Amino acid sequence: MKATITDVAKRAGVSMKTVSRVLNNEPNVAEKTRERVKAIALELRYSPNLAARGLATSKSYLVALMYDNPSPNYIAHMQRGAIDACREVGYHLVVEPLSLGSAKTQDEKAQAIRTVLDQLPVDGVILTPPLCDSATVLETLSELRIDCVRVAPKNGGLQPFVAMDDEAAAYQMTQYLIQQGHKRIGFVKGHVGHSATVWRYQGYMKAMEEAGVEASPKIVAQGDFSFESGATAARDLLSLDAKERPTAIFASNDDMAAAIFSVAGQFGIDVPRELSVCGFDDTPLAQVIFPALTTVRQPIYKMGYEAARQLVASKKVGLEPEQILDFEIMIRDSVASPAS
Amino acid sequence: MKATITDVAKRAGVSMKTVSRVLNNEPNVAEKTRERVKAIALELRYSPNLAARGLATSKSYLVALMYDNPSPNYIAHMQRGAIDACREVGYHLVVEPLSLGSAKTQDEKAQAIRTVLDQLPVDGVILTPPLCDSATVLETLSELRIDCVRVAPKNGGLQPFVAMDDEAAAYQMTQYLIQQGHKRIGFVKGHVGHSATVWRYQGYMKAMEEAGVEASPKIVAQGDFSFESGATAARDLLSLDAKERPTAIFASNDDMAAAIFSVAGQFGIDVPRELSVCGFDDTPLAQVIFPALTTVRQPIYKMGYEAARQLVASKKVGLEPEQILDFEIMIRDSVASPAS
DNA sequence: GTGATGATTGACAGCGCTGTCACGTAGACT
DNA sequence: AGTCTACGTGACAGCGCTGTCAATCATCAC
């Protein structure tokens, strides 16, 4: 039914091995032979049987994307990027959610990973936050001798990673707000313990300090990335006296920014005329609220792409163990100059 | 390094074949032998090599989820369900996005599928809309002799499918609105050509007619599931005279419902006091807008789960070729009784 | 006691591919 | 001319598992 390597070999009048060499781009095949075999393979619509190949090479031509519950948006884009990179070299992507609830012991975590990976011996795994920051996960993978690439990890380490510069993004966004003429720029922090929380806040502070604008603690609120926490923060910030009340608020993510919209509406404050708001992440939400939200777009697709590429690229190619990707400031309609 | 079936066989003092029988739950193994082998397999942390097994059985123990660009939320939940079903029986899920842009010819479409499936001979594929409605896709799959299960297809067919009853959901939601005391209930239709558009509209009409409430064409607007189209529709509906203006609007999806929120805000109309709004889909958006949106939750996870289960369940088990899953009306804060 | 029946087990081949190694040939060198 | 290297090629084993089929054993009806 389906063509095998033997069919191609017979037709081309060469040995299986030679066909195999051509298919794998190995050297030491006469150019003429190579062309002929390629043509015939195409004609027969031959494509190698991954199981057989895997058995012979003890490789699986599979890459796993492991994640523990990030947002649908995040994982969908990431996986799309990873898949595209895989396809370029004949790999496929399997997705493996892993629930490492905090209740579990380290041993149980390691066991969970083993269970998944023992069955399916993938050639590499992509680790997204928070998995990429778990020492247990990293150790287990290294015991299993499985390559991995981490996405946006908290800190560097032995394994390669791809990330974006959250601090620089927050810095630029804050600068943009300042350029628009804002002086009292509020900030809503993210979830304590999440690395991005710190970076984003630092970027904000840096821009404020450099511009000589005071970032009074009064206008910096603690959030936790949830809509609810954003609403609470917004109520605090917007209850301030007219003299103190911020003319712009920079939320550490889009959900909280959306909450600020809602609260502003309840307070009868018009966005962006009386209050500018910006967020972080560029979730789909950003474009389905009014006014459209100015926010930071993370290169999620690209991170997935690069992570997978590191894993599947032939080892000869020089790859950087640490890749910092560019973000993009999406300027939309939620920021305006302050009413003077 | 990693234990093989031979290791287990030696240790247990039986043949490889017997171990194989135990592992695959085949009959005709003495209970005592079975126990011993199982114990030893566990002790050695043995797990079969999928590539080898695949080569021998010409099965891959892989299921593919094919999709063409549904929302991140949709695919994330669906794949989670599918993965959970796969794991129960030692299968894994590979994700295969397929861009079948309308520009392509049928042949090119077929080719695209073949390219993906020739390489990775999966045991079954889950087809989400709009792929599940493409005759070309279905035919190609059947030529390749690959099982498939369709998710929410437009119409029945030879292949099994799982779906939910969109019409019933819209019907119930409309009834709920009527129960709250609304008489002038507007409706915003979805994208023309999308099957759900028709069903949802029919459910709405049915409830209106049954209750003897007039569904004037004036208060039914055409949308296309996008935020923008929802905003346009809302502007039309809310510009009507006080006597004609709907006291409630049922949008065919959440994005359009969110747009209605925005426009209402611009018109100075309070939701839900002066205008009730409800949506469809229960996207994450529904909980991050204010007031929280009353909407219909689709059993997306369950559809993924059931679809995968059909594919991986041993054929002996009687499976229904057509499964209609339950939806859920999520009552939140965007619907109230009309101000009389 | 005898043959028939069914349960339990193992030997062996082979799935489709690649790694190893050996062979032949042609040009480069002493 | 003789030796050496490099290249192009193919024969063959074997990756880890399961399907086939035959062998063995216990059991049962007569």
GROMACS .gro file of C-alpha atoms in nm, chain B residues 16 22 34 46 58 62 72 116 175 201 219 234 237 240 252 259 278 283 286 289 339-340:
model
   22
  356MET     CA    1   0.882  -1.240   2.589
  362VAL     CA    2   0.021  -0.957   3.015
  374ARG     CA    3   0.005  -1.251   3.517
  386TYR     CA    4   0.931  -0.106   3.249
  398SER     CA    5   0.147  -0.066   1.250
  402LEU     CA    6  -0.100   0.872   1.858
  412PRO     CA    7  -0.714   2.976   2.136
  456VAL     CA    8   0.102   1.581   0.746
  515GLN     CA    9  -3.672   3.164   2.777
  541TYR     CA   10  -3.110   3.207   1.578
  559ILE     CA   11  -3.453   4.416   1.671
  574ALA     CA   12  -2.559   4.753   1.909
  577LEU     CA   13  -3.046   4.852   1.815
  580LEU     CA   14  -3.426   5.289   1.833
  592SER     CA   15  -2.464   3.504   1.935
  599ALA     CA   16  -1.927   4.517   2.216
  618CYS     CA   17  -2.624   3.789   2.728
  623THR     CA   18  -1.501   3.269   2.679
  626ALA     CA   19  -1.713   3.685   3.001
  629ILE     CA   20  -1.593   4.251   3.178
  679ALA     CA   21  -3.717   4.868   3.458
  680SER     CA   22  -4.092   4.887   3.425
   0.00000   0.00000   0.00000
